[in-house]
Coordinates of C-alpha atoms in Angstrom, one line a residue:
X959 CA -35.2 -55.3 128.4
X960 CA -37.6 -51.7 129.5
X961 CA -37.1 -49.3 131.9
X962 CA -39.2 -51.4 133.8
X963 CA -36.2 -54.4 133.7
X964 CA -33.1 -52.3 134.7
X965 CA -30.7 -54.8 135.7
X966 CA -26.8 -53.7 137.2
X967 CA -23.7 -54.2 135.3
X968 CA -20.5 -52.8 136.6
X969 CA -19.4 -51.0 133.5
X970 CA -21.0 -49.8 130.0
X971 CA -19.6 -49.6 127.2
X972 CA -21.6 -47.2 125.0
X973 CA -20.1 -48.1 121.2
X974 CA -18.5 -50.7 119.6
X975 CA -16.4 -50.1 117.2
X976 CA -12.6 -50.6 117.6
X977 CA -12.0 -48.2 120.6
X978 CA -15.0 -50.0 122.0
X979 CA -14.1 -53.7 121.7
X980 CA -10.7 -53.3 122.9
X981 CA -11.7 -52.2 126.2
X982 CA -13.8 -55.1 125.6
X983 CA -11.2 -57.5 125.2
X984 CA -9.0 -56.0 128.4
X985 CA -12.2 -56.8 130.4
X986 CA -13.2 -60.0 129.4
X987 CA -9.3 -61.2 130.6
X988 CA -10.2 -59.8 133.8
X989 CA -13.4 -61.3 134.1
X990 CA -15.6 -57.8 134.8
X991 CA -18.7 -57.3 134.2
X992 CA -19.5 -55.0 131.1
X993 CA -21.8 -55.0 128.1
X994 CA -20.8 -53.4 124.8
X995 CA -24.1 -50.7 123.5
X996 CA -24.0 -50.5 120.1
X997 CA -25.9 -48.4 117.3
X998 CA -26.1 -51.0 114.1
X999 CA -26.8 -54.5 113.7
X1000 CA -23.6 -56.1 114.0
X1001 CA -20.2 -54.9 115.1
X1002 CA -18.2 -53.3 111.9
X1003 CA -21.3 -52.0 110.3
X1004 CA -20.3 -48.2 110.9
X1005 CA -17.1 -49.7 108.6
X1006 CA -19.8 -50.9 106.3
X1007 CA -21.2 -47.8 105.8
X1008 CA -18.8 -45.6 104.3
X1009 CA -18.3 -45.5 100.7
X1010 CA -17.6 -48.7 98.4
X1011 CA -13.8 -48.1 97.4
X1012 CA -12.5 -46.9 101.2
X1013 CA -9.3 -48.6 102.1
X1014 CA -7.6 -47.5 105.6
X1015 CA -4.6 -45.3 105.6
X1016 CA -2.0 -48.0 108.0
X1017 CA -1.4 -51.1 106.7
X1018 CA -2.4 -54.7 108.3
X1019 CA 0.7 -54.6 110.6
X1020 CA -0.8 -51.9 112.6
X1021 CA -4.4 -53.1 112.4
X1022 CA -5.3 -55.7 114.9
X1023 CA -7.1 -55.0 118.0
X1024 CA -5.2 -56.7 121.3
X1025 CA -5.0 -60.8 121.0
X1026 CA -5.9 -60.9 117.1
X1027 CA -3.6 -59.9 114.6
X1028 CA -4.9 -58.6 111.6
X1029 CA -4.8 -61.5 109.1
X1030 CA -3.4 -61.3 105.4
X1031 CA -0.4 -59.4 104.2
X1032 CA 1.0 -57.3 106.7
X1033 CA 2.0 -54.4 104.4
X1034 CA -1.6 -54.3 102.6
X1035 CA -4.4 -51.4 103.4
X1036 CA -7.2 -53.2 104.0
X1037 CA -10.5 -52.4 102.6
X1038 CA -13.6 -51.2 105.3
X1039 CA -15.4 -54.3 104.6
X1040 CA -12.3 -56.8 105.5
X1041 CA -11.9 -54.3 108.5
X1042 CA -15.8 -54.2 109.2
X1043 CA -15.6 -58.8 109.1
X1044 CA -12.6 -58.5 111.2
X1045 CA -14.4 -56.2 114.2
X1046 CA -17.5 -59.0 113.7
X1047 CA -14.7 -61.7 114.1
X1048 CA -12.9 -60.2 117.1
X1049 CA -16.1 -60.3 119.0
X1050 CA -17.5 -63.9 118.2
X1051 CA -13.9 -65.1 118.6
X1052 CA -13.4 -63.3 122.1
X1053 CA -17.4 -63.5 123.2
X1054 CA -17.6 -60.2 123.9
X1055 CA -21.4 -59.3 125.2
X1056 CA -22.4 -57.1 122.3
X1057 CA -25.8 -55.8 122.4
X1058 CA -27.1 -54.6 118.9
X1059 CA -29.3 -52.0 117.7
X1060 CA -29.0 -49.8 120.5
X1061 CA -29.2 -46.1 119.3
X1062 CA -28.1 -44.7 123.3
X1063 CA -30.5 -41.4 123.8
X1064 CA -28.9 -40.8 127.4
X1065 CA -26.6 -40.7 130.2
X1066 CA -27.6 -40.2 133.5
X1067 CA -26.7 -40.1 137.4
X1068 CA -28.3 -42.7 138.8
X1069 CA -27.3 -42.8 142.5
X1070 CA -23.8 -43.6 143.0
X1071 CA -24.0 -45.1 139.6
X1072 CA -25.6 -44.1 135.9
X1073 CA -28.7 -45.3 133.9
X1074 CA -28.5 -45.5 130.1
X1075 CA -31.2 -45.0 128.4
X1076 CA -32.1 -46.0 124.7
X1077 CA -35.5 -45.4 123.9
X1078 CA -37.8 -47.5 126.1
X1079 CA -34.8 -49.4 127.2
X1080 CA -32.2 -48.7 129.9
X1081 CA -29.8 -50.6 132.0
X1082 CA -27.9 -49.5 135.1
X1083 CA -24.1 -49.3 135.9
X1084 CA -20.9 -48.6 138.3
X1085 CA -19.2 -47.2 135.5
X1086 CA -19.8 -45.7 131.8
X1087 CA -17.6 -45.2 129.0
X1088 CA -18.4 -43.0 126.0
X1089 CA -16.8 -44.9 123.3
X1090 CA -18.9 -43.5 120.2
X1091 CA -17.2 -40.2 119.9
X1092 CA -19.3 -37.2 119.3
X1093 CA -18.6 -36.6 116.2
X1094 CA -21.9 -37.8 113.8
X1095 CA -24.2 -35.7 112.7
X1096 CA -23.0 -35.0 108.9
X1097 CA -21.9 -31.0 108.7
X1098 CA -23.2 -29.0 105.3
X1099 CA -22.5 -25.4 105.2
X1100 CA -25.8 -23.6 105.7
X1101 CA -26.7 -22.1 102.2
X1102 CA -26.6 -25.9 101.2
X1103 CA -30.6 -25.4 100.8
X1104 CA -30.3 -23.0 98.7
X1105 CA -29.2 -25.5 96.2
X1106 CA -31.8 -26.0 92.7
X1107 CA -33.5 -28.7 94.1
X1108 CA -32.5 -30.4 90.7
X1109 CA -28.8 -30.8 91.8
X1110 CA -28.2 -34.0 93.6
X1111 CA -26.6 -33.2 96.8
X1112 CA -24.8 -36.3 99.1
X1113 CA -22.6 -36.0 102.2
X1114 CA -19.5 -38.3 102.2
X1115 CA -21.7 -40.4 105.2
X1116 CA -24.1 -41.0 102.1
X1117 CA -21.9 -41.3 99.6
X1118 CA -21.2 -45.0 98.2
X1119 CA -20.2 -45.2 94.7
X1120 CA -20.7 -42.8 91.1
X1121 CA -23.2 -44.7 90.9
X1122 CA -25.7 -42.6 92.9
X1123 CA -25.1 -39.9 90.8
X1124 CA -26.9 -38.3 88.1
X1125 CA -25.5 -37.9 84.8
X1126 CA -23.4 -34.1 84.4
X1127 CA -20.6 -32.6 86.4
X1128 CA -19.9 -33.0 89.9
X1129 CA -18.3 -30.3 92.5
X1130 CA -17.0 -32.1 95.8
X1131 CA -16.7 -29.8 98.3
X1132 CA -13.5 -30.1 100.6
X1133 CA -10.4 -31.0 99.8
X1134 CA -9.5 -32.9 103.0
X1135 CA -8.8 -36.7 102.3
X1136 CA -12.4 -38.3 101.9
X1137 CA -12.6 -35.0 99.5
X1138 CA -9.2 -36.3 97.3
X1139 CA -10.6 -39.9 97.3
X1140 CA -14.0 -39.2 96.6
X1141 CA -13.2 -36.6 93.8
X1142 CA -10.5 -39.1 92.2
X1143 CA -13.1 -41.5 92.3
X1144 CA -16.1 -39.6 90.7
X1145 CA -13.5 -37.8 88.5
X1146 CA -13.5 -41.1 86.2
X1147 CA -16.9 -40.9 85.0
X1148 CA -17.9 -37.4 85.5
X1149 CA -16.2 -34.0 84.8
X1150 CA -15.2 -33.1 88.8
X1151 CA -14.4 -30.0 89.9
X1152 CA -12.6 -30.2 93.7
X1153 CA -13.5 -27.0 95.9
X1154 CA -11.2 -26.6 98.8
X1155 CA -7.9 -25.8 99.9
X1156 CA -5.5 -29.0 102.0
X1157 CA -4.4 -28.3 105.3
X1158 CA -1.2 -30.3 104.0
X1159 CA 0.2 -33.4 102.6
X1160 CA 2.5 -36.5 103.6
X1161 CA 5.8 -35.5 102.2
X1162 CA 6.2 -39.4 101.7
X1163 CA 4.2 -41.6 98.9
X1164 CA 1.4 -43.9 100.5
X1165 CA 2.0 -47.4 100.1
X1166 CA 4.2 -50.6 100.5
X1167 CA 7.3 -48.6 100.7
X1168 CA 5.6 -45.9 103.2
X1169 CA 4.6 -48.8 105.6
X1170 CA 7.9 -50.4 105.3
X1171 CA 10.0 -47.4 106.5
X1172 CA 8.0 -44.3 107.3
X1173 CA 4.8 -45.5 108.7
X1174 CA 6.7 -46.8 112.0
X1175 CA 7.9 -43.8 112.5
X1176 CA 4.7 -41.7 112.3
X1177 CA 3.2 -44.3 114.5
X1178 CA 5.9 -43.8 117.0
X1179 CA 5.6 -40.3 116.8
X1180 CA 1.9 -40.3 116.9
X1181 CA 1.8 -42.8 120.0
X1182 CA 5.1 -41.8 121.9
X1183 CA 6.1 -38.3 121.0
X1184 CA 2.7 -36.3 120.6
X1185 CA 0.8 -37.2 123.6
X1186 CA -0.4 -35.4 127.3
X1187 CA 3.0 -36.5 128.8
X1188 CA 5.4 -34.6 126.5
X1189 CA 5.6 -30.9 126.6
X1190 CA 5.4 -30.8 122.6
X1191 CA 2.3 -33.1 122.5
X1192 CA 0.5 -30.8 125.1
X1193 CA 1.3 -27.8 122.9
X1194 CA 0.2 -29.6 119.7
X1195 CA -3.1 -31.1 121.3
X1196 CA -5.2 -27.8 120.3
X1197 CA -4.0 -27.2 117.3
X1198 CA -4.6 -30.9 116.2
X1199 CA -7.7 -31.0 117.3
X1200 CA -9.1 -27.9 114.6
X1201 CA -6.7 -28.8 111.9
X1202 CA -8.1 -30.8 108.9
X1203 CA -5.7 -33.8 108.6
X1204 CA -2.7 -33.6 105.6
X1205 CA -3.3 -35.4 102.5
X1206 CA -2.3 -39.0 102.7
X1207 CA -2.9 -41.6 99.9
X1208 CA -3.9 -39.2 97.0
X1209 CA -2.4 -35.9 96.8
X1210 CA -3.4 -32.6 94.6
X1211 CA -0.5 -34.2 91.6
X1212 CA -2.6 -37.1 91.4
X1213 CA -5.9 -34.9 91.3
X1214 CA -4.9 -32.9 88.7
X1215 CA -3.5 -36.3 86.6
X1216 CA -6.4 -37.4 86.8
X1217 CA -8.3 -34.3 85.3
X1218 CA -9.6 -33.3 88.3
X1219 CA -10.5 -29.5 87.9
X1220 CA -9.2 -27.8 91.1
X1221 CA -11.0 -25.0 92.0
X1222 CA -11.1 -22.1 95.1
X1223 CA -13.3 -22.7 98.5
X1224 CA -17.5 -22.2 98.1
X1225 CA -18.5 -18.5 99.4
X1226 CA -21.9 -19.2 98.9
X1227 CA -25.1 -20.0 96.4
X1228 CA -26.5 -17.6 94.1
X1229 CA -29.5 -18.2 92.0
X1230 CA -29.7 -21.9 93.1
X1231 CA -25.9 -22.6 91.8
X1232 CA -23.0 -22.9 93.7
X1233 CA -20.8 -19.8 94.5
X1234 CA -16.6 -19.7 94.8
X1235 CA -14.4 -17.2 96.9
X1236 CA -13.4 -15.9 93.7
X1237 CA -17.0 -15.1 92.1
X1238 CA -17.0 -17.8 89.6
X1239 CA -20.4 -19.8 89.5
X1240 CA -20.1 -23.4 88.7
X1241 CA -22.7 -25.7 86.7
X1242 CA -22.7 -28.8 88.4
X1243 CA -25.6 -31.1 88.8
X1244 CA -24.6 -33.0 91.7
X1245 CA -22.5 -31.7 94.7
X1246 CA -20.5 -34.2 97.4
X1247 CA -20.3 -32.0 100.8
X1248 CA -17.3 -33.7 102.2
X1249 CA -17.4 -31.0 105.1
X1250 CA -17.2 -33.5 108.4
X1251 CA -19.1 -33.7 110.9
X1252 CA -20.7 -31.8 113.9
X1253 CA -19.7 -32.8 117.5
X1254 CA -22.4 -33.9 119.8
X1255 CA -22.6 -34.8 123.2
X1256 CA -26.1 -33.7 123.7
X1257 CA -27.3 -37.1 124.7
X1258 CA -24.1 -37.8 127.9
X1259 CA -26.0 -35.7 130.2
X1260 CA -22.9 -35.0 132.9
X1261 CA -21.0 -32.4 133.9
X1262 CA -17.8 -33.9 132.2
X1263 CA -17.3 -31.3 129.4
X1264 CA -15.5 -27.7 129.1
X1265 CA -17.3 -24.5 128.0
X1266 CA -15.9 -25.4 124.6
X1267 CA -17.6 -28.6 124.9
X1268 CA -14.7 -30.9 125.1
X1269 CA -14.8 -34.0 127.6
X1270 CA -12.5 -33.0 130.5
X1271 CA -10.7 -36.1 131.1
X1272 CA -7.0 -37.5 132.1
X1273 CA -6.0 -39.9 129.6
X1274 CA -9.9 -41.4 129.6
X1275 CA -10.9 -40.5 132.9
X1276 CA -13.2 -38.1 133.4
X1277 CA -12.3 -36.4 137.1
X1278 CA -14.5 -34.6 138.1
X1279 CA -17.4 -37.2 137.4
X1280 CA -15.6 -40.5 139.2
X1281 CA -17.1 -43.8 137.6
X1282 CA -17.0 -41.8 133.8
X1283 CA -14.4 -42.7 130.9
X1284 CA -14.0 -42.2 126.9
X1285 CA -11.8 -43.7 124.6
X1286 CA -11.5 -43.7 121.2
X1287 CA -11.9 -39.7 120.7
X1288 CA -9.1 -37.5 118.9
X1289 CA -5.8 -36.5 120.8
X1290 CA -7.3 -38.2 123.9
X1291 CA -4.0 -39.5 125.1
X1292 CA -2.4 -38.9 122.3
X1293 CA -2.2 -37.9 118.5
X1294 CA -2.8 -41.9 117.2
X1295 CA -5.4 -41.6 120.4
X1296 CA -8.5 -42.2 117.9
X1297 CA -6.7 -44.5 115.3
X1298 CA -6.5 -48.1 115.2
X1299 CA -2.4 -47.9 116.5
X1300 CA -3.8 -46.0 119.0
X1301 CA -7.0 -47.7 121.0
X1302 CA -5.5 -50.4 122.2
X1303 CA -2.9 -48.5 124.5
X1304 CA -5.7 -46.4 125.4
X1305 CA -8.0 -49.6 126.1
X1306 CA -5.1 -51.1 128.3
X1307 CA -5.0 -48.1 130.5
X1308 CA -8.5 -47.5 130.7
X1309 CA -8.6 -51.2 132.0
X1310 CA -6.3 -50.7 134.4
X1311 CA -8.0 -48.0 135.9
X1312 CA -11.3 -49.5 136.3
X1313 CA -9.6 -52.3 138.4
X1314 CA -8.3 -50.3 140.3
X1315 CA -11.7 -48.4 140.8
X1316 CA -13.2 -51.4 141.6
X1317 CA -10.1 -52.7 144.2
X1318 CA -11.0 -48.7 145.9
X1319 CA -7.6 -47.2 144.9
X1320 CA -7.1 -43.8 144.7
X1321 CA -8.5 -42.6 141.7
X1322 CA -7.0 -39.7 138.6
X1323 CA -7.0 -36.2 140.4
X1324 CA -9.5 -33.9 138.7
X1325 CA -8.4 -32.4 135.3
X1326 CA -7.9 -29.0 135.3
X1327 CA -8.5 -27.4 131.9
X1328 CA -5.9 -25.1 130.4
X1329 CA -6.0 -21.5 128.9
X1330 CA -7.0 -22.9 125.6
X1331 CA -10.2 -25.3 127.3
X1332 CA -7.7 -28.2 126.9
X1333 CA -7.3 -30.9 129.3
X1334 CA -3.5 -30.2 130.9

């Protein structure tokens, strides 16, 4: 399909991973008309591409999307690449329209409606909903060219195994929790030094017994207690938004078990070598930036953001810009908002109010963002 072949579809779905194909699923059983954009080949594939080892943090129980139950042991943590078949599953077994390979370059008015645009291709709706997140364009501080061009550098979005490594010591920079995994990891076959301070840990252990008898309650806590409609989830929305996430499955005990060599944040580079706060200069030949990602939204070209460049929505619904949505992004409803236990509430909602759109009910009133650029 060109620009040349626009055809209408009421809503578009731009991603489709899990926040994405929920809203899917809500539709299909209502019989709208959507298509689902997505970036890689075939739905999971953004699961695909993170490292080898990765297992998810909730177990199967909390897993499955709406209408498919995540199979197997309910107590187990899957792996990305059972969670990546299960997303590929979910949409042959439900028919969702899925369009592949479609890397979305923009988002524009169009009329009463929007055109999306993906290179020379495009396609026309009623209604859009940013399901991708704006959070992937790897972040590496900026003396990371400064590096000896003989150290092996990777982001965590590159990083797959030890493998890819050269052969010498390793620093992994960030000690968030693809930092602790990572470093545990590499720490077996290389001497690994761990630059970074957490944010926190789980005051539980990770595991059988954790998603047993504490994991329920941080779910209910995540979905029902921290969220827009509580007066202690409003208050925590900011502050969980800038705050790395605590230390789940491996903590700075089993780091330091394990011979991992903790060591203060990087300052800086200094003849081609790593820097830390504390002066010392570390001789690694390979460096793991596990520093996140930038936001951007450069690409959704609508008025639907705040000066500090977050969407201005009401659980999803973007006010100010009626026939705009998102789902899937952190603390959008609430604090499980962008986790699997979270999207499918969202999706349900989200649902709801494009029916009612499209039935010409009254629609959110428009969000009026707080002293801290929040949605309230």
């Amino acid at each position: 399909m060109n620009a040349k072949q626009e055809s209408m579809v009421d809503t578009l779905i731009v991603g489709g991973g899990q926040a994405g194909l929920a809203l899917g699923y809500f539709l299909a059983k209502e019989g709208r008309d959507f298509l689902i954009l997505d970036q890689y080949g075939r739905p999971g594939e953004a699961w695909r591409q993170r490292w080898d080892s990765l297992r998810l943090f909730t177990p199967a129980k909390y897993d499955g999307l709406p209408g498919a139950p995540f199979p197997g042991d309910r107590l187990a943590f899957p792996s990305k690449d059972q969670m990546a078949d299960y997303l590929e599953d979910y949409v042959r077994r439900f028919d969702l329209p899925f369009v592949s390979d479609v890397r979305v370059d923009g988002i524009n008015r169009h009329g009463a409606g929007f055109t999306v645009t993906a290179g020379d291709r495009s396609w026309r709706s009623k209604n859009v909903v940013i399901a991708a997140g704006g959070h992937h364009l790897p972040k590496r501080p900026h003396f990371a060219g400064d590096l000896d061009p003989e150290i092996r550098q990777l982001h965590s979005a590159d990083y797959r195994n030890p493998g890819q490594l050269k052969d010498g010591p390793v620093l992994v920079v960030g000690l968030g929790n693809s930092g602790a995994e990572i470093a545990l990891e590499v720490g077996k076959s290389h001497a690994t030094e761990l630059a970074g301070r957490p944010s926190g840990e789980m005051p539980m252990r990770h595991g059988r017994t954790a998603a047993r008898f504490a994991l329920p309650v941080v779910r209910f806590l995540g979905l029902h207690v921290l969220n827009m409609n509580t007066p202690v989830g409003r208050k925590a929305a900011p502050a969980f938004k800038s705050m790395a996430a605590p230390l789940i499955r491996t903590k700075t005990k089993d780091l330091v078990a394990a011979g991992v060599h903790l060591v203060p944040r990087l300052a800086g580079v200094s003849q081609g070598r790593p820097v830390l706060e504390d002066g010392t200069r570390v001789e690694a030949l390979n460096v793991i930036w596990c520093t996140g990602y930038h936001e951007d939204y450069s690409w959704v070209n609508l008025p639907v953001f705040d000066s500090f460049g977050e969407p201005q929505q009401r659980r999803g619904v973007a006010g100010d810009v009626p026939g705009v949505y998102f789902i899937g992004q952190e603390f959008l409803f609430a604090a499980a908002s962008a986790t699997l236990p979270g999207v499918s509430r969202d999706a349900r909602y989200l649902a709801r109010r494009l029916a009612e759109q499209g039935s010409g009910l009254a629609g959110e009133p428009a969000v009026q963002p707080n002293a801290a650029g929040q949605a309230a």
